[in-house]
XYZ file of C-alpha atoms in Angstrom:
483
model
C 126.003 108.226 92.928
C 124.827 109.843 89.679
C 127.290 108.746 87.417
C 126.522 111.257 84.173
C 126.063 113.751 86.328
C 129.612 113.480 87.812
C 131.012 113.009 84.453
C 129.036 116.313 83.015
C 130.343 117.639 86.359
C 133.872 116.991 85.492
C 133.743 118.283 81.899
C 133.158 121.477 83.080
C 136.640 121.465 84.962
C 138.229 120.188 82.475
C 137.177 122.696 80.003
C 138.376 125.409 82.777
C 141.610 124.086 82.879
C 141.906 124.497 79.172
C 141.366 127.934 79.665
C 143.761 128.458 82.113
C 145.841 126.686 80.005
C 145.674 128.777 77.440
C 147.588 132.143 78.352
C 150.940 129.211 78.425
C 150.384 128.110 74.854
C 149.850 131.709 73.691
C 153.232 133.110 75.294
C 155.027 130.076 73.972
C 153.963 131.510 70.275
C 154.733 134.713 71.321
C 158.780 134.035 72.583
C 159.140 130.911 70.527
C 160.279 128.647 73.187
C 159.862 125.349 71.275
C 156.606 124.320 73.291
C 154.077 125.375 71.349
C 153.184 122.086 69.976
C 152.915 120.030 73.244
C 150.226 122.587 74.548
C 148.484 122.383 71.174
C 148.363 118.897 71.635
C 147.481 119.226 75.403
C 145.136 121.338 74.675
C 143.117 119.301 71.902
C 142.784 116.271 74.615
C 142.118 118.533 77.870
C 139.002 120.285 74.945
C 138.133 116.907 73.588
C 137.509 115.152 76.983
C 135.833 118.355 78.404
C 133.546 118.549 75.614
C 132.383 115.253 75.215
C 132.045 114.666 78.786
C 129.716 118.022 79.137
C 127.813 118.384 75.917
C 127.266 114.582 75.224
C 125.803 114.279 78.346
C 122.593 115.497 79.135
C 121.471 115.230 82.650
C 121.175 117.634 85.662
C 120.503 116.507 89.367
C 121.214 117.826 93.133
C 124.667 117.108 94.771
C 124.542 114.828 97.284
C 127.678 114.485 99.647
C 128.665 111.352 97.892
C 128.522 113.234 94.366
C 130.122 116.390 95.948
C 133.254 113.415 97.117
C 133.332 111.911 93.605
C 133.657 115.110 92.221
C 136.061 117.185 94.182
C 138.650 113.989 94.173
C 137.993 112.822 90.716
C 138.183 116.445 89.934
C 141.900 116.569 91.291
C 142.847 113.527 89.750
C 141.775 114.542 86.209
C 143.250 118.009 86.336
C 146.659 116.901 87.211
C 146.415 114.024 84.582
C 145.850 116.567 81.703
C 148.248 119.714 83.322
C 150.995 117.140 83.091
C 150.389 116.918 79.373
C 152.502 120.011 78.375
C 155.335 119.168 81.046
C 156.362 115.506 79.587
C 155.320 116.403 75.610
C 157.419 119.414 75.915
C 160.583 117.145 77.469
C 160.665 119.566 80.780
C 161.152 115.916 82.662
C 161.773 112.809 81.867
C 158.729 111.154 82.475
C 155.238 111.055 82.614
C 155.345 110.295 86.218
C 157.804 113.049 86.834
C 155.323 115.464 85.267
C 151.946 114.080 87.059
C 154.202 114.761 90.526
C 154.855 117.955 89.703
C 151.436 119.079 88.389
C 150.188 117.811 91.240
C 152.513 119.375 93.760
C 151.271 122.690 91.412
C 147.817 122.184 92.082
C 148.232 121.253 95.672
C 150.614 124.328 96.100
C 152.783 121.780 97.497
C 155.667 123.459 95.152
C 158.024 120.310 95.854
C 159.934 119.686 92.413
C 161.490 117.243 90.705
C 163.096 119.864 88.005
C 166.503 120.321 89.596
C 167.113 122.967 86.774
C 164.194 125.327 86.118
C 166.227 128.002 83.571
C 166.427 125.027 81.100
C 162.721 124.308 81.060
C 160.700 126.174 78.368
C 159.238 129.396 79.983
C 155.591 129.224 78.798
C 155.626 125.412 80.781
C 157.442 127.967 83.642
C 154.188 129.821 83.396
C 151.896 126.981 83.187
C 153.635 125.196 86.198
C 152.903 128.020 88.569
C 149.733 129.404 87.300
C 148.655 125.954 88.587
C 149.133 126.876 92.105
C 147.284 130.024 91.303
C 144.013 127.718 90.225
C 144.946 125.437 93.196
C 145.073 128.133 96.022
C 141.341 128.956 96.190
C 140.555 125.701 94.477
C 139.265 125.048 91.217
C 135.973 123.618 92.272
C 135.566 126.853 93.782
C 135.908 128.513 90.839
C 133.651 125.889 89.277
C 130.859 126.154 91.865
C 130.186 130.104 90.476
C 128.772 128.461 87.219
C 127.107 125.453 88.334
C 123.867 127.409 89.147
C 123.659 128.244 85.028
C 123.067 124.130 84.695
C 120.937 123.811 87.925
C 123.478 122.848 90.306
C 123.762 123.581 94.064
C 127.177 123.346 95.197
C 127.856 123.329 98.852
C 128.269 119.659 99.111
C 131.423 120.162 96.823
C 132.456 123.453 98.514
C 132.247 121.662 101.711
C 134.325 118.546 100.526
C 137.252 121.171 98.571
C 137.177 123.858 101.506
C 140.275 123.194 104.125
C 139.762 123.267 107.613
C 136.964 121.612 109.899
C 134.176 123.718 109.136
C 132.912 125.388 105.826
C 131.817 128.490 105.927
C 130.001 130.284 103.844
C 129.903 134.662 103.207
C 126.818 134.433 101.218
C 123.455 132.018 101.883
C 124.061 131.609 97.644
C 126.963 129.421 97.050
C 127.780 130.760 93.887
C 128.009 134.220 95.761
C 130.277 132.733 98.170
C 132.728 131.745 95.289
C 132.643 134.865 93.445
C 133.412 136.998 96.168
C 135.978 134.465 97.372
C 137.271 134.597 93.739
C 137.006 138.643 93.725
C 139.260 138.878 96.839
C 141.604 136.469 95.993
C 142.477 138.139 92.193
C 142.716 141.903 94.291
C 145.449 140.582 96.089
C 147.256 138.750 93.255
C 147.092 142.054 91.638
C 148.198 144.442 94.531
C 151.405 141.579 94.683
C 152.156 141.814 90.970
C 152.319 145.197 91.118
C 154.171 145.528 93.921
C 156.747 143.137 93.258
C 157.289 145.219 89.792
C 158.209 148.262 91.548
C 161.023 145.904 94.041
C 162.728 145.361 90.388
C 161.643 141.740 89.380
C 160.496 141.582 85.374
C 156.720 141.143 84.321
C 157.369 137.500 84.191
C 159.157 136.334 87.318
C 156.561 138.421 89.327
C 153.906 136.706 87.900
C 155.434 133.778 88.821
C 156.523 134.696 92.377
C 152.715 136.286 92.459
C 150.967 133.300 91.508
C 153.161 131.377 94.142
C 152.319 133.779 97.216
C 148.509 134.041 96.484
C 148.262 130.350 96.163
C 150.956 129.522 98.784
C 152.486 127.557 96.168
C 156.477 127.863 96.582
C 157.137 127.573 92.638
C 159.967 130.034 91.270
C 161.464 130.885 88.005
C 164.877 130.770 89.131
C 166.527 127.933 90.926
C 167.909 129.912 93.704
C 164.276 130.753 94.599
C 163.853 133.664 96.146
C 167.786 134.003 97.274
C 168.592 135.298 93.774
C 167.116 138.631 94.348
C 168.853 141.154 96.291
C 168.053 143.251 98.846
C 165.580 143.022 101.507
C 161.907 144.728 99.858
C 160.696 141.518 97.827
C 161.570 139.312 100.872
C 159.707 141.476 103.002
C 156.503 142.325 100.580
C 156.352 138.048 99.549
C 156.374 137.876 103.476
C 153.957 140.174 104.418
C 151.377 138.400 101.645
C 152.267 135.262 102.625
C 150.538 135.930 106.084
C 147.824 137.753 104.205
C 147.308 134.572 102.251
C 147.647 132.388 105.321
C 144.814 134.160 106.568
C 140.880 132.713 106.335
C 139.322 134.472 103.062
C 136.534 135.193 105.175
C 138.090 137.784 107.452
C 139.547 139.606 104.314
C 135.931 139.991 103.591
C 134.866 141.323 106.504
C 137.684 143.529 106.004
C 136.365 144.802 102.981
C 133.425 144.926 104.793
C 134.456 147.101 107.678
C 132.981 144.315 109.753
C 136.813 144.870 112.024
C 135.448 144.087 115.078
C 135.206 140.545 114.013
C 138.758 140.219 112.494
C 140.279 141.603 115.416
C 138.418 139.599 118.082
C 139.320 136.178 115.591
C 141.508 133.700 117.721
C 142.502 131.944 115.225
C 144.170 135.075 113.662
C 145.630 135.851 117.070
C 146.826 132.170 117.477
C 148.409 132.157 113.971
C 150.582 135.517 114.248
C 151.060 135.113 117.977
C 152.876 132.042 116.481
C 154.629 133.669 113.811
C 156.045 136.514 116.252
C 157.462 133.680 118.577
C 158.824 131.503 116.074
C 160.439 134.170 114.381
C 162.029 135.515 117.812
C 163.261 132.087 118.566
C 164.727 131.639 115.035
C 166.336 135.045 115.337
C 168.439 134.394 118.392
C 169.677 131.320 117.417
C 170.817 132.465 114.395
C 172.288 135.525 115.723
C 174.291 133.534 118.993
C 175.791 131.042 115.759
C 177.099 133.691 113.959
C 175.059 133.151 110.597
C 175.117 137.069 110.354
C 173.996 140.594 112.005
C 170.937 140.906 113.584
C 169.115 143.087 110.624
C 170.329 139.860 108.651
C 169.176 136.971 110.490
C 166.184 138.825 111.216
C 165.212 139.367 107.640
C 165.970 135.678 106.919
C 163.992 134.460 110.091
C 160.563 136.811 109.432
C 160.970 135.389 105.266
C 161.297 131.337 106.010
C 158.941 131.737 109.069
C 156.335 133.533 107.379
C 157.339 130.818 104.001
C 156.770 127.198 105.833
C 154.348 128.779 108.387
C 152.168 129.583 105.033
C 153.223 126.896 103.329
C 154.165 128.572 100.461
C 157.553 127.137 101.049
C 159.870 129.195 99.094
C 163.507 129.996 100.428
C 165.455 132.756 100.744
C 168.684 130.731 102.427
C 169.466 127.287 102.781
C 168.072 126.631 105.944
C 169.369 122.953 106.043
C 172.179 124.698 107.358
C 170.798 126.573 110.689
C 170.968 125.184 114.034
C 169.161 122.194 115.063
C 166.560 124.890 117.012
C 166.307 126.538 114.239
C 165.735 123.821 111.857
C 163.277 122.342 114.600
C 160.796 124.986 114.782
C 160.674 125.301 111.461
C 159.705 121.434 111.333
C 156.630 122.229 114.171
C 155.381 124.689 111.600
C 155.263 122.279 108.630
C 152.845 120.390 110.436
C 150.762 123.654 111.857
C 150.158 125.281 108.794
C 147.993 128.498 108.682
C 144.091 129.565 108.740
C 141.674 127.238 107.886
C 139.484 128.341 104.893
C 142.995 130.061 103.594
C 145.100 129.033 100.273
C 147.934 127.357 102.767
C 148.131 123.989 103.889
C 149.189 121.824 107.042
C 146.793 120.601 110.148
C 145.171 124.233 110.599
C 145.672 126.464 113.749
C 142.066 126.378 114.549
C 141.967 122.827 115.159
C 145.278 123.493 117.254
C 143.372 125.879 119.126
C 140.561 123.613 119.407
C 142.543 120.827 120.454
C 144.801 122.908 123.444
C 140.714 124.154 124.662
C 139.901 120.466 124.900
C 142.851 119.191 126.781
C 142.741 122.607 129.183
C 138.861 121.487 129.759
C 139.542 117.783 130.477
C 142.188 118.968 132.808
C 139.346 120.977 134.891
C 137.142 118.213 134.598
C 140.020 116.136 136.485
C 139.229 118.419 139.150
C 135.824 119.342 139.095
C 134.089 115.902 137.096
C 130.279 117.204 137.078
C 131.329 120.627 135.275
C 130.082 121.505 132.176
C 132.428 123.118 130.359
C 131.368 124.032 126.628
C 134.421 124.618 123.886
C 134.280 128.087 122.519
C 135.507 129.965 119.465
C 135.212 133.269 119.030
C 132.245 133.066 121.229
C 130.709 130.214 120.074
C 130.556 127.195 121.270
C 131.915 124.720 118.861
C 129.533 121.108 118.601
C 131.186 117.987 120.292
C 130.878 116.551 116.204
C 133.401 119.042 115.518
C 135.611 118.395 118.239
C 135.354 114.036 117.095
C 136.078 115.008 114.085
C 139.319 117.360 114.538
C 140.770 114.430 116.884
C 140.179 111.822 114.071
C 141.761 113.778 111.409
C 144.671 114.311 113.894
C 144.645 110.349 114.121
C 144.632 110.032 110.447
C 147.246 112.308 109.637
C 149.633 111.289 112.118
C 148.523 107.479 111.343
C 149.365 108.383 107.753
C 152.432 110.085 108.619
C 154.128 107.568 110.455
C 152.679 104.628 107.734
C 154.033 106.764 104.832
C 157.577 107.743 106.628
C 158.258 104.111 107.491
C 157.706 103.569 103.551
C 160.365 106.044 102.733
C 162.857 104.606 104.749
C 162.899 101.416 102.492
C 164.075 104.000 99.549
C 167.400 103.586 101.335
C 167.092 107.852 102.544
C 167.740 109.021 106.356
C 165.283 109.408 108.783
C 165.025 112.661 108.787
C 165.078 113.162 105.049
C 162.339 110.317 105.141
C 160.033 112.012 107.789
C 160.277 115.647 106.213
C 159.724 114.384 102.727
C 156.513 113.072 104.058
C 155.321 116.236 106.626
C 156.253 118.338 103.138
C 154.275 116.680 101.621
C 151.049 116.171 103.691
C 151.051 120.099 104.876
C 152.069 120.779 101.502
C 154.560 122.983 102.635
C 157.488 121.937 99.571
C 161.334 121.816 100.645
C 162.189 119.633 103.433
C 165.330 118.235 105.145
C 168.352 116.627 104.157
C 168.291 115.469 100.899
C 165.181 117.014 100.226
C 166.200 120.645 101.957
C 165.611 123.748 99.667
C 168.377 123.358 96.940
C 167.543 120.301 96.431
C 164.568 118.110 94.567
C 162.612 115.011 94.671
C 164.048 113.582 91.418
C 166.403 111.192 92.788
C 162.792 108.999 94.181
C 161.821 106.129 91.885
C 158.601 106.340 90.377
C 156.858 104.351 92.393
C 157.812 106.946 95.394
C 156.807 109.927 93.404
C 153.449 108.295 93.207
C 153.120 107.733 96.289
C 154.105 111.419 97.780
C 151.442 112.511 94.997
C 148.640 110.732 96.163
C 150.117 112.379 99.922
C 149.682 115.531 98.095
C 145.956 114.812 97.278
C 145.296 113.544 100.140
C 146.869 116.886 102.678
C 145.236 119.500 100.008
C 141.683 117.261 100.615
C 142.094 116.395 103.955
C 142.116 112.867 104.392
C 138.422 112.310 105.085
C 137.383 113.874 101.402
C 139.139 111.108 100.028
C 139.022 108.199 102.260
C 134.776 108.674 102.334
C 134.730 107.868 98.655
C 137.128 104.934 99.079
C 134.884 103.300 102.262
C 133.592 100.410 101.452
C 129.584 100.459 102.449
C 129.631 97.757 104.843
C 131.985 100.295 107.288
C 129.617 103.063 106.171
C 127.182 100.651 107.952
C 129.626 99.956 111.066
C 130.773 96.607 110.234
C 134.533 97.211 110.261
């Protein structure tokens, strides 16, 4: 690896961050909150380490996929280091550690908390909090990649290692392109939210915050009932209906744009996705209508909002639904680990490798029958490379290796199984609330430090995808095959 390089690399996103961070400091001055100083002083080490690491280093170079590895997790790392700055200076939590988790579970858009009392925290480190899901959702290398070409940088190697889902696609042959447009798309719709979430009757400031949670399928709110605290049924429905939007692949919102709607209709993994939404939503529905939790316009409303919330996960709530039925509660479990679209802002395995994975069992099943058939996996009319395939089935074996590993863990916390086993889905799909004494009016603060660590490197490891970050930590004689 190019060490400078990496390091000159890494400047740059640190000196983004600063930026972002920013528009927090400056609305602290401007209400008075009493956090101005801890994002000064967040601000002058997030500046200083950018700076030195980009100007005093002079050296430019092609990214290889190591490099693009180094970068993208490194990149994480560093990012949530700094963001937690303004959190633990400002006295928002009680410790540093408390802070890194829940910068982390901001940048993620994991939006799992371990501030049991938002309306006591400062609002500019409200704002700063969520506007870290914002940078998170499309990804902040992405953002990065659009000026890496002004220092002689191609950037697909850290596009591909950032991008979720098992293939990285690309709208433009100019990666730089590709991350614009992305970028372009992705502030349109924050926009078209804001607004709209201003006319349901929410202040300037809680619908930036809800905004910045949709877009980046983040879950953070301003107000600790979530999104039960406002009334009526138009901002549950509008968050919903963006949630699926933002569950969505990028890349069909651009052909969108483009008119190109022959090939976002004909998409199966946008049929696959809201063919699962519908169901799980009927399902839902009827159980909580035959238990009495309210009329059918009610439950229905409630059903389509946390559906739509953990199938995105954005997780945000709307209702306590620790509460519902055991059918209820368990298909709302399947969906933590489903997620939404891969190359999306949402989390979780991915429904095209769920596709990918019910065509492969469905052809091995033929092959039972007929062994000399060749029968090619297709998506969308393509057939998809037998790489692809190895490589969906070993992520499924490292996630669910790392799942049961990390729930086992829990248990020694002295929690319940199924508090154990949702803290640690929530946190690998990123989804937020889970079960039990992690359900959605509750928090992660009661875990020692050493468990918040832990569920934050789970974090980094379900926004990267496993194999982003277990590639850099391979030692090179199994790079070579001796394991």
């Amino acid at each position: 690896m190019n060490k400078l390089f990496i390091i000159k690399i890494l400047g740059i996103l640190v000196l983004i961050e600063g930026v972002f961070m920013l528009p927090s400091a400056m609305h602290s001055a401007f209400i008075n909150d009493g956090a101005l100083n801890s994002f000064l002083i967040a601000l002058a080490v997030v500046f200083v380490v950018g700076i030195s690491a980009y100007f005093l280093i002079n050296t430019k170079a092609a990214v290889t996929p190591k490099d693009g590895l180094a970068i993208v997790t490194c990149g994480w790392i560093i990012v949530s280091l700094l963001g937690a700055l303004p959190l633990y200076l400002s006295d928002s939590v009680p410790t540093y550690i408390d802070g890194f988790f829940e910068i982390v579970s901001g940048f993620t858009t994991t939006g799992a908390s371990v501030i049991s009392d938002i309306s006591a925290v400062p609002k500019s480190v409200v704002l700063w909090r969520s506007t870290t899901h914002w940078i998170g959702g499309m990804g902040i290398l992405v953002l990065t990649l659009s000026l890496l070409p002004k220092i002689g940088v191609g950037g697909f190697q850290i596009f591909k290692a950032e991008s979720p889902g098992p293939i990285a696609g690309k709208i433009d042959p100019k990666m730089s392109q590709t991350a614009k447009r992305l970028y372009s798309i992705y502030i349109v719709i924050t926009l078209i939210l804001f607004v709209l979430l201003m006319l349901g009757g929410m202040n300037a400031f809680d619908s930036i915050i809800h905004t910045f949670g949709v877009v980046g399928t983040g879950g953070f709110s301003s107000k600790v009932e979530s999104v039960g605290y406002f009334k009526g049924d138009y901002i549950p429905l509008v968050m919903s209906a963006f949630m699926m939007i933002c569950g969505t692949n990028f890349t069909l919102h651009y052909y969108l744009y483009k008119k190109k709607l022959s090939l976002v209709f004909k998409d199966e993994e946008l049929k696959t996705f809201y063919t699962i939404i519908i169901f799980a939503i009927l399902i839902i529905s009827l159980n909580l209508f035959l238990n009495g939790f309210g009329s059918l316009k009610e439950v229905l409303i409630k059903a389509i909002f946390q559906v739509t919330s953990i199938a995105s996960t954005s997780g945000f709530a709307n209702a306590d639904f620790d509460l519902w039925p055991s059918a209820s509660k368990f298909t709302l479990l399947i969906l933590y680990f489903f997620g939404s679209c891969a190359g999306s802002t949402a989390g979780g395995i991915k429904i095209i490798r769920i596709l990918i994975v019910f065509k492969t069992i469905k052809r091995e099943i033929i092959k039972v029958i007929h062994p000399k058939a060749v029968i090619p996996i297709k998506v969308n009319g393509k057939i998809i490379n037998d790489k692809i395939i190895m490589g969906i089935f070993a992520f499924l074996g490292i996630y669910m290796a790392v799942f049961i590993g990390a729930s086992i863990l829990i248990t020694f916390s002295g929690v319940d199984i199924m508090t154990s086993i949702s803290s640690v889905a929530t946190m690998l799909s990123n989804v937020g609330p889970g079960f039990k004494l992690v359900g959605p009016t509750r928090t992660f603060e009661f875990y020692s430090g050493g468990y918040k660590l832990l569920f934050s490197f789970l974090m980094l490891l379900g926004r990267l995808e496993f194999f982003t970050v277990i590639a850099l930590i391979t030692p090179k004689q199994s790079i070579r095959g001796d394991f």
